[in-house]
Amino acid sequence: MTLPSTRLRVLMCAALLGVLALLGVVAAAVGGTVGVALFAVLAAALVVTAVLRGRAALAPTSLPPGRSCTCCTTTHFDPVTIV
C-alpha cells in the first residue's frame, strides 16, 4: 500500500478542519452556548480519535519474534548448516 503524498494529506486535514469550523459556526447559531460547548466536546473527541488512529496506522510494524531484520527470510532460531 502506498501512502498519499504529504501535501495531499495536509490539504485533506485542512479541508476537514474547515468543515469542522463551519459546523461549529452552525452549532453556535442554532444552539447558542450549550450548542457550542456540546460541539466542542464532540469535535475534540473526534480529532483525538482521528489522531490516535492515524498514528497507529502509520506506525512501523513490529517484527515477529526471532526476526532481527527484514532483508532475509531466516530467523536466528533456524539451525545452521555448515557446508
Coordinates of N, CA, C and O in Angstrom, one line a residue:
M1 N 0.8 -1.2 0.0 CA 0.0 0.0 0.0 C 0.9 1.2 0.0 O 1.8 1.4 0.8
T2 N 0.7 2.1 -0.9 CA 1.5 3.3 -1.0 C 0.7 4.5 -0.3 O -0.6 4.6 -0.5
L3 N 1.3 5.3 0.5 CA 0.7 6.4 1.1 C 0.6 7.6 0.2 O 1.5 7.8 -0.6
P4 N -0.5 8.4 0.3 CA -0.5 9.6 -0.5 C 0.5 10.6 0.0 O 1.1 10.4 1.0
S5 N 0.8 11.5 -0.9 CA 1.9 12.5 -0.6 C 1.5 13.3 0.6 O 0.4 13.4 1.0
T6 N 2.6 13.9 1.2 CA 2.4 14.7 2.4 C 1.5 15.9 2.1 O 0.6 16.3 2.9
R7 N 1.7 16.5 0.9 CA 0.9 17.7 0.6 C -0.6 17.3 0.5 O -1.4 18.1 1.0
L8 N -0.9 16.2 -0.1 CA -2.3 15.8 -0.2 C -2.9 15.5 1.2 O -4.0 15.9 1.5
R9 N -2.1 14.9 2.1 CA -2.6 14.7 3.5 C -2.8 16.0 4.2 O -3.8 16.1 4.9
V10 N -1.9 16.9 4.0 CA -2.1 18.2 4.7 C -3.3 19.0 4.2 O -4.1 19.5 4.9
L11 N -3.5 18.9 2.9 CA -4.7 19.6 2.3 C -6.0 18.9 2.7 O -7.0 19.6 3.0
M12 N -6.0 17.6 2.9 CA -7.2 16.9 3.3 C -7.5 17.3 4.8 O -8.6 17.5 5.1
C13 N -6.5 17.4 5.6 CA -6.7 17.8 7.0 C -7.2 19.2 7.1 O -8.1 19.5 7.9
A14 N -6.6 20.1 6.3 CA -7.1 21.5 6.3 C -8.5 21.6 5.9 O -9.3 22.3 6.4
A15 N -8.9 20.8 4.9 CA -10.3 20.8 4.4 C -11.2 20.3 5.5 O -12.3 20.8 5.7
L16 N -10.8 19.2 6.2 CA -11.7 18.7 7.2 C -11.8 19.6 8.4 O -12.9 19.7 9.0
L17 N -10.7 20.3 8.7 CA -10.8 21.3 9.8 C -11.7 22.5 9.4 O -12.4 23.0 10.3
G18 N -11.7 22.8 8.1 CA -12.5 23.9 7.7 C -14.0 23.5 7.8 O -14.8 24.3 8.2
V19 N -14.3 22.3 7.4 CA -15.7 21.8 7.6 C -16.1 21.7 9.0 O -17.2 22.1 9.4
L20 N -15.2 21.3 9.9 CA -15.4 21.3 11.3 C -15.7 22.7 11.9 O -16.6 22.9 12.7
A21 N -14.9 23.7 11.4 CA -15.1 25.0 11.9 C -16.5 25.6 11.4 O -17.2 26.2 12.2
L22 N -16.9 25.2 10.2 CA -18.2 25.6 9.7 C -19.3 25.0 10.5 O -20.3 25.7 10.8
L23 N -19.2 23.8 10.8 CA -20.2 23.1 11.7 C -20.2 23.8 13.1 O -21.3 23.8 13.7
G24 N -19.1 24.2 13.6 CA -19.1 24.9 14.8 C -19.8 26.2 14.8 O -20.5 26.6 15.7
V25 N -19.7 27.0 13.7 CA -20.5 28.2 13.5 C -22.0 27.9 13.4 O -22.8 28.6 14.1
V26 N -22.3 26.8 12.7 CA -23.7 26.5 12.7 C -24.2 26.1 14.1 O -25.4 26.4 14.5
A27 N -23.4 25.3 14.8 CA -23.8 24.9 16.2 C -24.0 26.1 17.1 O -24.9 26.2 17.9
A28 N -23.2 27.2 16.9 CA -23.3 28.4 17.7 C -24.5 29.1 17.3 O -25.2 29.7 18.2
A29 N -24.9 29.2 16.0 CA -26.1 29.9 15.6 C -27.4 29.2 16.1 O -28.3 29.8 16.4
V30 N -27.4 27.9 16.0 CA -28.6 27.1 16.4 C -28.7 26.9 17.9 O -29.8 27.1 18.4
G31 N -27.6 26.5 18.5 CA -27.7 26.1 19.9 C -27.2 27.0 20.9 O -27.3 26.8 22.1
G32 N -26.6 28.1 20.5 CA -26.1 29.1 21.5 C -24.9 28.5 22.2 O -24.1 27.7 21.7
T33 N -24.7 28.9 23.5 CA -23.6 28.5 24.3 C -23.6 27.0 24.5 O -22.5 26.3 24.5
V34 N -24.8 26.4 24.8 CA -24.9 25.0 25.0 C -24.5 24.2 23.8 O -23.8 23.2 23.8
G35 N -24.9 24.7 22.6 CA -24.6 24.0 21.4 C -23.1 24.1 21.1 O -22.5 23.1 20.6
V36 N -22.5 25.2 21.4 CA -21.1 25.3 21.1 C -20.3 24.4 22.1 O -19.3 23.8 21.7
A37 N -20.7 24.4 23.3 CA -20.0 23.5 24.3 C -20.1 22.0 23.9 O -19.1 21.3 23.9
L38 N -21.3 21.6 23.5 CA -21.5 20.2 23.1 C -20.7 19.9 21.8 O -20.1 18.9 21.7
F39 N -20.7 20.9 20.9 CA -20.0 20.7 19.7 C -18.5 20.6 19.9 O -17.8 19.8 19.3
A40 N -18.0 21.4 20.8 CA -16.6 21.4 21.2 C -16.1 20.1 21.8 O -15.1 19.6 21.4
V41 N -17.0 19.5 22.6 CA -16.6 18.2 23.2 C -16.6 17.2 22.2 O -15.7 16.3 22.1
L42 N -17.6 17.1 21.3 CA -17.7 16.1 20.3 C -16.6 16.3 19.2 O -16.0 15.3 18.8
A43 N -16.3 17.5 18.9 CA -15.2 17.8 17.9 C -13.8 17.4 18.5 O -13.0 16.8 17.8
A44 N -13.6 17.7 19.7 CA -12.3 17.3 20.4 C -12.2 15.8 20.4 O -11.1 15.2 20.2
A45 N -13.3 15.1 20.8 CA -13.2 13.6 20.8 C -12.9 13.1 19.4 O -12.1 12.1 19.3
L46 N -13.6 13.6 18.4 CA -13.3 13.2 17.0 C -11.9 13.4 16.6 O -11.3 12.5 16.0
V47 N -11.4 14.6 16.9 CA -10.0 14.9 16.5 C -9.0 14.0 17.2 O -8.0 13.5 16.6
V48 N -9.2 13.8 18.5 CA -8.3 12.9 19.3 C -8.3 11.5 18.7 O -7.3 10.8 18.6
T49 N -9.5 11.0 18.5 CA -9.7 9.6 17.9 C -9.0 9.5 16.5 O -8.3 8.6 16.3
A50 N -9.1 10.5 15.7 CA -8.5 10.5 14.4 C -7.0 10.6 14.5 O -6.3 9.8 13.7
V51 N -6.5 11.4 15.4 CA -5.0 11.4 15.5 C -4.5 10.1 16.0 O -3.4 9.6 15.5
L52 N -5.1 9.5 17.0 CA -4.6 8.2 17.5 C -4.7 7.1 16.5 O -3.8 6.3 16.3
R53 N -5.8 7.1 15.7 CA -5.9 6.1 14.7 C -4.9 6.3 13.6 O -4.3 5.4 13.0
G54 N -4.6 7.6 13.2 CA -3.7 7.9 12.2 C -2.3 7.5 12.6 O -1.5 7.0 11.8
R55 N -1.9 7.8 13.8 CA -0.6 7.4 14.3 C -0.4 5.9 14.3 O 0.6 5.4 14.0
A56 N -1.5 5.2 14.8 CA -1.4 3.7 14.8 C -1.3 3.2 13.4 O -0.5 2.2 13.2
A57 N -1.9 3.8 12.4 CA -1.9 3.3 11.0 C -0.5 3.5 10.4 O 0.0 2.7 9.6
L58 N 0.1 4.6 10.8 CA 1.4 5.0 10.2 C 2.6 4.4 11.0 O 3.7 4.6 10.5
A59 N 2.4 3.8 12.1 CA 3.5 3.3 12.9 C 4.1 2.1 12.2 O 3.4 1.3 11.6
P60 N 5.4 2.0 12.4 CA 6.0 0.8 11.7 C 5.6 -0.5 12.4 O 5.3 -0.5 13.6
T61 N 5.4 -1.5 11.6 CA 5.0 -2.8 12.2 C 6.2 -3.5 12.9 O 7.3 -3.4 12.4
S62 N 5.9 -4.1 14.0 CA 7.0 -4.8 14.7 C 7.3 -6.1 14.0 O 6.5 -6.8 13.3
L63 N 8.5 -6.5 14.1 CA 9.0 -7.8 13.5 C 8.5 -9.0 14.4 O 8.4 -8.8 15.6
P64 N 8.2 -10.1 13.8 CA 7.8 -11.3 14.6 C 8.9 -11.7 15.4 O 10.1 -11.4 15.1
P65 N 8.7 -12.5 16.5 CA 9.7 -13.0 17.3 C 10.8 -13.8 16.6 O 10.4 -14.6 15.7
G66 N 12.0 -13.5 16.9 CA 13.1 -14.3 16.2 C 13.6 -13.6 15.0 O 14.7 -13.9 14.5
R67 N 13.0 -12.5 14.5 CA 13.4 -11.8 13.3 C 14.2 -10.6 13.8 O 13.7 -9.8 14.6
S68 N 15.4 -10.4 13.3 CA 16.1 -9.2 13.6 C 16.3 -8.2 12.5 O 16.8 -7.1 12.6
C69 N 15.8 -8.6 11.3 CA 15.9 -7.7 10.1 C 14.8 -8.2 9.1 O 14.1 -9.2 9.3
T70 N 14.7 -7.4 8.1 CA 13.7 -7.7 7.0 C 14.4 -8.1 5.7 O 13.7 -8.2 4.7
C71 N 15.7 -8.2 5.7 CA 16.4 -8.5 4.5 C 16.4 -9.9 4.1 O 16.8 -10.3 3.0
C72 N 16.1 -10.8 5.0 CA 16.1 -12.2 4.6 C 14.9 -12.9 5.3 O 14.2 -12.3 6.1
T73 N 14.7 -14.2 5.0 CA 13.5 -14.9 5.5 C 13.9 -15.8 6.7 O 13.0 -16.5 7.2
T74 N 15.1 -15.9 7.0 CA 15.5 -16.8 8.1 C 15.4 -16.0 9.5 O 15.4 -14.8 9.6
T75 N 15.4 -16.8 10.5 CA 15.4 -16.3 11.9 C 16.7 -16.8 12.6 O 17.4 -17.7 12.1
H76 N 16.9 -16.2 13.8 CA 18.1 -16.7 14.5 C 17.8 -18.0 15.2 O 18.7 -18.5 15.9
F77 N 16.6 -18.5 15.1 CA 16.3 -19.8 15.7 C 16.5 -21.0 14.7 O 16.4 -22.1 15.0
D78 N 16.7 -20.6 13.4 CA 16.9 -21.7 12.4 C 18.3 -22.4 12.6 O 19.2 -21.8 13.0
P79 N 18.3 -23.7 12.3 CA 19.5 -24.4 12.5 C 20.6 -24.0 11.5 O 20.2 -23.6 10.4
V80 N 21.8 -24.1 11.9 CA 22.9 -23.7 11.0 C 23.5 -24.9 10.3 O 23.7 -25.9 11.0
T81 N 23.6 -24.8 9.0 CA 24.2 -25.9 8.3 C 25.6 -25.5 7.8 O 25.8 -24.5 7.1
I82 N 26.6 -26.3 8.2 CA 28.0 -25.9 7.8 C 28.3 -26.8 6.5 O 28.1 -28.0 6.5
V83 N 28.7 -26.1 5.5 CA 29.0 -26.8 4.2 C 30.4 -27.1 4.1 O 31.3 -26.3 4.4

